[in-house]
Amino acid sequence: MPIALLSALAEPTRLGAMQILADGQEHCVCQLMARLDASQSRMSRHMQTLKQAGLVVDRRDAQWVRYRLNPDLPGPARAILDAVLAAAATEQRTAA
Amino acid sequence: MPIALLSALAEPTRLGAMQILADGQEHCVCQLMARLDASQSRMSRHMQTLKQAGLVVDRRDAQWVRYRLNPDLPGPARAILDAVLAAAATEQRTAA
DNA sequence: GGAGTATATGCGCAAAACAGCATATGCGTC
DNA sequence: GACGCATATGCTGTTTTGCGCATATACTCC
């Protein structure tokens, strides 16, 4: 069931993180917290959640942990993610 | 934000209801409870949640309340729903 | 209008989610 | 090894979510 995926995405900070990571680049926790205005522990925990859901992968790089989209995300999950990101993007345009 | 949509779908009974409603037909609460093995109050409340999220619409028909997919679901929301249902269907095939 | 069926809802409870704070851990530099 | 920066995690309190039970409401049939 995609329940785990949906739960992971159904939270503003986590969805925000996914929108940032959607650029395909790696981002460290410190960047994410800054851009999403989240505290350190909050951001770290949310990234754990996304990782457990299989949406992202992390990599230690010196003092940083760099997160990026899970490149091996299964097709159906990837389709959900794309649809969600597209919807989120649409809304932001609408609000502008 | 699609947060509301995602939250609504991120619950097994509600997702199950959406899978049933995906046939395009109307279904009364009693059918849904039977097929999803849910108590009456539980099913009723879950349907309220789906309704509030805009995913379904209801219609009184004599003693029954018939639910069906919201035909006016906006495009991006519809896309999410379709992706989620497809993923759910895939998993069930995998399990079989 | 009384009984029966279908649905919604108020209430209380238990479990889960989320946040903040403090602290631990990993890594680099000196 | 001491210090500093980045990240993770234990603990605690608060809020939210989902549930069951009882009851209210809507409708039909007699």
CSV table of C-alpha atoms (C1' of nucleotides) in Angstrom, one decimal:
chain,number,residue,atom,x,y,z
A,1,MET,CA,0.0,0.0,0.0
A,2,PRO,CA,1.1,3.5,-0.8
A,3,ILE,CA,0.0,4.5,2.7
A,4,ALA,CA,3.5,4.9,3.9
A,5,LEU,CA,4.4,7.1,0.9
A,6,LEU,CA,1.3,9.3,1.4
A,7,SER,CA,1.8,9.7,5.1
A,8,ALA,CA,5.3,10.8,4.5
A,9,LEU,CA,4.3,13.4,2.0
A,10,ALA,CA,1.3,14.6,3.9
A,11,GLU,CA,3.2,17.1,6.0
A,12,PRO,CA,4.1,20.6,4.9
A,13,THR,CA,7.8,20.5,5.9
A,14,ARG,CA,8.4,17.2,4.4
A,15,LEU,CA,6.6,18.1,1.2
A,16,GLY,CA,8.7,21.3,1.1
A,17,ALA,CA,11.8,19.2,1.4
A,18,MET,CA,10.7,17.0,-1.5
A,19,GLN,CA,10.1,20.1,-3.6
A,20,ILE,CA,13.6,21.3,-2.9
A,21,LEU,CA,15.1,17.9,-3.6
A,22,ALA,CA,13.1,17.7,-6.8
A,23,ASP,CA,15.8,19.7,-8.5
A,24,GLY,CA,17.8,16.4,-8.6
A,25,GLN,CA,20.6,17.9,-6.6
A,26,GLU,CA,22.0,17.0,-3.2
A,27,HIS,CA,21.1,19.2,-0.3
A,28,CYS,CA,22.4,19.0,3.3
A,29,VAL,CA,20.1,19.3,6.3
A,30,CYS,CA,21.4,22.8,7.0
A,31,GLN,CA,20.3,24.0,3.6
A,32,LEU,CA,16.9,22.4,4.0
A,33,MET,CA,16.3,23.9,7.5
A,34,ALA,CA,17.3,27.3,6.3
A,35,ARG,CA,15.0,27.3,3.3
A,36,LEU,CA,12.1,25.7,5.1
A,37,ASP,CA,12.5,27.7,8.3
A,38,ALA,CA,12.7,24.6,10.4
A,39,SER,CA,14.6,23.9,13.5
A,40,GLN,CA,17.5,21.5,13.3
A,41,SER,CA,15.9,18.6,15.2
A,42,ARG,CA,12.7,19.0,13.4
A,43,MET,CA,14.3,19.0,10.0
A,44,SER,CA,16.5,16.0,10.9
A,45,ARG,CA,13.5,13.9,12.0
A,46,HIS,CA,11.5,14.8,9.0
A,47,MET,CA,14.3,13.7,6.7
A,48,GLN,CA,14.4,10.4,8.7
A,49,THR,CA,10.8,9.9,7.9
A,50,LEU,CA,11.3,10.6,4.2
A,51,LYS,CA,14.2,8.2,4.2
A,52,GLN,CA,12.2,5.5,5.9
A,53,ALA,CA,9.5,5.9,3.3
A,54,GLY,CA,12.1,5.3,0.7
A,55,LEU,CA,11.7,8.7,-0.9
A,56,VAL,CA,15.2,9.9,-0.3
A,57,VAL,CA,18.6,8.6,0.3
A,58,ASP,CA,21.4,10.1,2.3
A,59,ARG,CA,25.1,10.2,2.1
A,60,ARG,CA,27.7,11.3,4.6
A,61,ASP,CA,30.0,13.9,3.2
A,62,ALA,CA,32.4,15.1,5.8
A,63,GLN,CA,30.4,16.9,8.5
A,64,TRP,CA,27.4,17.1,6.3
A,65,VAL,CA,24.7,14.6,5.4
A,66,ARG,CA,23.5,15.1,1.9
A,67,TYR,CA,20.1,14.1,0.9
A,68,ARG,CA,18.8,13.5,-2.6
A,69,LEU,CA,15.8,11.8,-4.2
A,70,ASN,CA,16.0,8.1,-4.1
A,71,PRO,CA,17.0,7.3,-7.7
A,72,ASP,CA,15.6,3.8,-7.3
A,73,LEU,CA,12.1,4.8,-6.4
A,74,PRO,CA,9.8,2.3,-7.9
A,75,GLY,CA,7.7,3.4,-10.9
A,76,PRO,CA,4.3,3.7,-9.2
A,77,ALA,CA,5.8,5.6,-6.2
A,78,ARG,CA,7.6,7.9,-8.6
A,79,ALA,CA,4.3,8.5,-10.4
A,80,ILE,CA,2.7,9.6,-7.1
A,81,LEU,CA,5.6,11.8,-6.3
A,82,ASP,CA,5.5,13.5,-9.6
A,83,ALA,CA,1.8,14.1,-9.4
A,84,VAL,CA,2.1,15.5,-6.0
A,85,LEU,CA,4.9,17.8,-6.9
A,86,ALA,CA,3.0,19.0,-10.0
A,87,ALA,CA,0.0,19.7,-7.9
A,88,ALA,CA,2.0,21.6,-5.3
A,89,ALA,CA,3.7,23.7,-8.0
A,90,THR,CA,0.3,24.5,-9.5
A,91,GLU,CA,-1.0,25.8,-6.3
A,92,GLN,CA,1.9,28.1,-5.8
A,93,ARG,CA,1.3,29.6,-9.2
A,94,THR,CA,-2.3,30.0,-8.4
A,95,ALA,CA,-1.5,31.8,-5.1
A,96,ALA,CA,0.9,34.2,-6.9
B,1,MET,CA,-1.3,22.4,-1.0
B,2,PRO,CA,-2.2,18.9,-1.7
B,3,ILE,CA,-1.6,18.2,2.0
B,4,ALA,CA,-5.3,17.8,2.6
B,5,LEU,CA,-5.6,15.4,-0.2
B,6,LEU,CA,-2.7,13.3,0.9
B,7,SER,CA,-3.8,13.2,4.5
B,8,ALA,CA,-7.2,12.0,3.4
B,9,LEU,CA,-5.7,9.2,1.3
B,10,ALA,CA,-3.1,8.2,3.8
B,11,GLU,CA,-5.4,5.9,5.8
B,12,PRO,CA,-6.2,2.3,4.8
B,13,THR,CA,-9.9,2.4,5.2
B,14,ARG,CA,-10.2,5.6,3.3
B,15,LEU,CA,-7.9,4.4,0.5
B,16,GLY,CA,-10.0,1.3,0.4
B,17,ALA,CA,-13.1,3.3,-0.1
B,18,MET,CA,-11.5,5.2,-2.9
B,19,GLN,CA,-10.5,2.0,-4.6
B,20,ILE,CA,-14.1,0.8,-4.4
B,21,LEU,CA,-15.5,4.2,-5.6
B,22,ALA,CA,-13.0,4.1,-8.5
B,23,ASP,CA,-15.4,2.0,-10.4
B,24,GLY,CA,-17.3,5.2,-11.1
B,25,GLN,CA,-20.4,3.9,-9.5
B,26,GLU,CA,-22.3,5.1,-6.5
B,27,HIS,CA,-22.0,3.1,-3.2
B,28,CYS,CA,-23.9,3.6,0.0
B,29,VAL,CA,-22.2,3.5,3.3
B,30,CYS,CA,-23.6,0.1,4.1
B,31,GLN,CA,-21.8,-1.4,1.1
B,32,LEU,CA,-18.6,0.3,1.9
B,33,MET,CA,-18.7,-0.9,5.5
B,34,ALA,CA,-19.4,-4.4,4.5
B,35,ARG,CA,-16.6,-4.6,1.9
B,36,LEU,CA,-14.1,-2.9,4.1
B,37,ASP,CA,-15.1,-4.6,7.3
B,38,ALA,CA,-15.5,-1.3,9.1
B,39,SER,CA,-18.0,-0.3,11.8
B,40,GLN,CA,-20.8,2.0,10.9
B,41,SER,CA,-19.5,5.1,12.7
B,42,ARG,CA,-16.0,4.5,11.6
B,43,MET,CA,-17.1,4.2,7.9
B,44,SER,CA,-19.3,7.3,8.2
B,45,ARG,CA,-16.6,9.4,9.6
B,46,HIS,CA,-14.0,8.3,7.1
B,47,MET,CA,-16.4,9.2,4.3
B,48,GLN,CA,-16.9,12.7,5.9
B,49,THR,CA,-13.1,13.1,5.8
B,50,LEU,CA,-13.0,12.2,2.1
B,51,LYS,CA,-15.9,14.5,1.4
B,52,GLN,CA,-14.2,17.4,3.2
B,53,ALA,CA,-11.1,16.7,1.2
B,54,GLY,CA,-13.2,17.1,-1.9
B,55,LEU,CA,-12.5,13.6,-3.1
B,56,VAL,CA,-16.1,12.4,-3.0
B,57,VAL,CA,-19.6,13.8,-3.2
B,58,ASP,CA,-22.7,12.3,-1.6
B,59,ARG,CA,-26.3,12.2,-2.4
B,60,ARG,CA,-29.3,11.3,-0.3
B,61,ASP,CA,-31.3,8.5,-1.8
B,62,ALA,CA,-34.2,7.5,0.4
B,63,GLN,CA,-32.6,6.0,3.6
B,64,TRP,CA,-29.3,5.7,1.9
B,65,VAL,CA,-26.5,8.1,1.3
B,66,ARG,CA,-24.7,7.3,-1.9
B,67,TYR,CA,-21.1,8.3,-2.4
B,68,ARG,CA,-19.3,8.6,-5.6
B,69,LEU,CA,-16.0,10.1,-6.8
B,70,ASN,CA,-16.2,13.9,-7.1
B,71,PRO,CA,-16.6,14.4,-10.8
B,72,ASP,CA,-15.3,18.0,-10.5
B,73,LEU,CA,-12.0,17.0,-8.9
B,74,PRO,CA,-9.4,19.5,-10.2
B,75,GLY,CA,-6.9,18.1,-12.7
B,76,PRO,CA,-3.9,18.0,-10.4
B,77,ALA,CA,-5.8,16.3,-7.6
B,78,ARG,CA,-7.2,13.8,-10.1
B,79,ALA,CA,-3.7,13.1,-11.2
B,80,ILE,CA,-2.6,12.3,-7.7
B,81,LEU,CA,-5.6,10.1,-7.1
B,82,ASP,CA,-5.0,8.2,-10.3
B,83,ALA,CA,-1.4,7.6,-9.4
B,84,VAL,CA,-2.3,6.5,-6.0
B,85,LEU,CA,-4.9,4.1,-7.2
B,86,ALA,CA,-2.6,2.7,-9.8
B,87,ALA,CA,0.1,2.1,-7.1
B,88,ALA,CA,-2.4,0.4,-4.8
B,89,ALA,CA,-3.5,-1.8,-7.6
B,90,THR,CA,0.1,-2.7,-8.5
B,91,GLU,CA,0.8,-3.8,-5.0
B,92,GLN,CA,-2.2,-6.0,-4.8
B,93,ARG,CA,-1.1,-7.8,-7.9
B,94,THR,CA,2.4,-8.1,-6.5
B,95,ALA,CA,1.0,-9.7,-3.3
B,96,ALA,CA,-1.0,-12.2,-5.3
C,1,DG,C1',-47.4,7.8,14.7
C,2,DG,C1',-44.6,3.5,15.7
C,3,DA,C1',-41.1,0.3,14.2
C,4,DG,C1',-37.2,-0.7,11.4
C,5,DT,C1',-33.2,0.5,8.5
C,6,DA,C1',-29.5,3.8,7.2
C,7,DT,C1',-26.5,7.4,8.4
C,8,DA,C1',-24.4,11.1,11.3
C,9,DT,C1',-22.6,12.8,15.5
C,10,DG,C1',-21.3,13.9,20.6
C,11,DC,C1',-18.3,12.1,24.0
C,12,DG,C1',-14.4,9.9,26.1
C,13,DC,C1',-10.2,7.3,25.4
C,14,DA,C1',-5.9,5.5,23.6
C,15,DA,C1',-2.4,5.8,20.4
C,16,DA,C1',0.3,8.3,17.2
C,17,DA,C1',2.4,12.6,15.3
C,18,DC,C1',4.9,16.6,16.0
C,19,DA,C1',7.7,20.1,18.4
C,20,DG,C1',11.2,21.9,21.5
C,21,DC,C1',15.0,21.3,24.5
C,22,DA,C1',19.0,19.1,25.8
C,23,DT,C1',22.5,16.0,24.7
C,24,DA,C1',25.1,12.6,22.1
C,25,DT,C1',27.7,11.5,17.9
C,26,DG,C1',30.5,12.2,13.7
C,27,DC,C1',33.9,14.7,11.4
C,28,DG,C1',37.3,18.4,10.6
C,29,DT,C1',40.9,21.7,12.4
C,30,DC,C1',44.2,23.2,15.2
D,1,DG,C1',42.9,15.9,22.7
D,2,DA,C1',40.1,20.2,22.8
D,3,DC,C1',37.0,23.0,20.0
D,4,DG,C1',33.6,23.8,16.5
D,5,DC,C1',30.2,22.7,13.2
D,6,DA,C1',26.6,19.5,11.3
D,7,DT,C1',23.5,15.9,12.4
D,8,DA,C1',20.9,12.5,15.2
D,9,DT,C1',18.4,11.1,19.1
D,10,DG,C1',16.3,10.7,24.0
D,11,DC,C1',12.9,12.8,26.6
D,12,DT,C1',8.7,15.3,27.5
D,13,DG,C1',4.6,17.9,26.6
D,14,DT,C1',0.9,19.0,23.4
D,15,DT,C1',-2.0,18.3,19.6
D,16,DT,C1',-4.2,15.3,16.3
D,17,DT,C1',-6.1,11.1,14.8
D,18,DG,C1',-8.8,7.1,14.9
D,19,DC,C1',-11.9,4.2,17.5
D,20,DG,C1',-16.0,2.5,20.1
D,21,DC,C1',-20.2,3.3,22.3
D,22,DA,C1',-24.4,5.5,22.7
D,23,DT,C1',-27.6,8.5,20.8
D,24,DA,C1',-29.7,11.6,17.4
D,25,DT,C1',-31.5,12.3,12.8
D,26,DA,C1',-33.5,11.0,8.2
D,27,DC,C1',-36.2,8.1,5.7
D,28,DT,C1',-39.7,4.1,4.7
D,29,DC,C1',-43.3,1.1,5.5
D,30,DC,C1',-47.2,-0.4,8.0
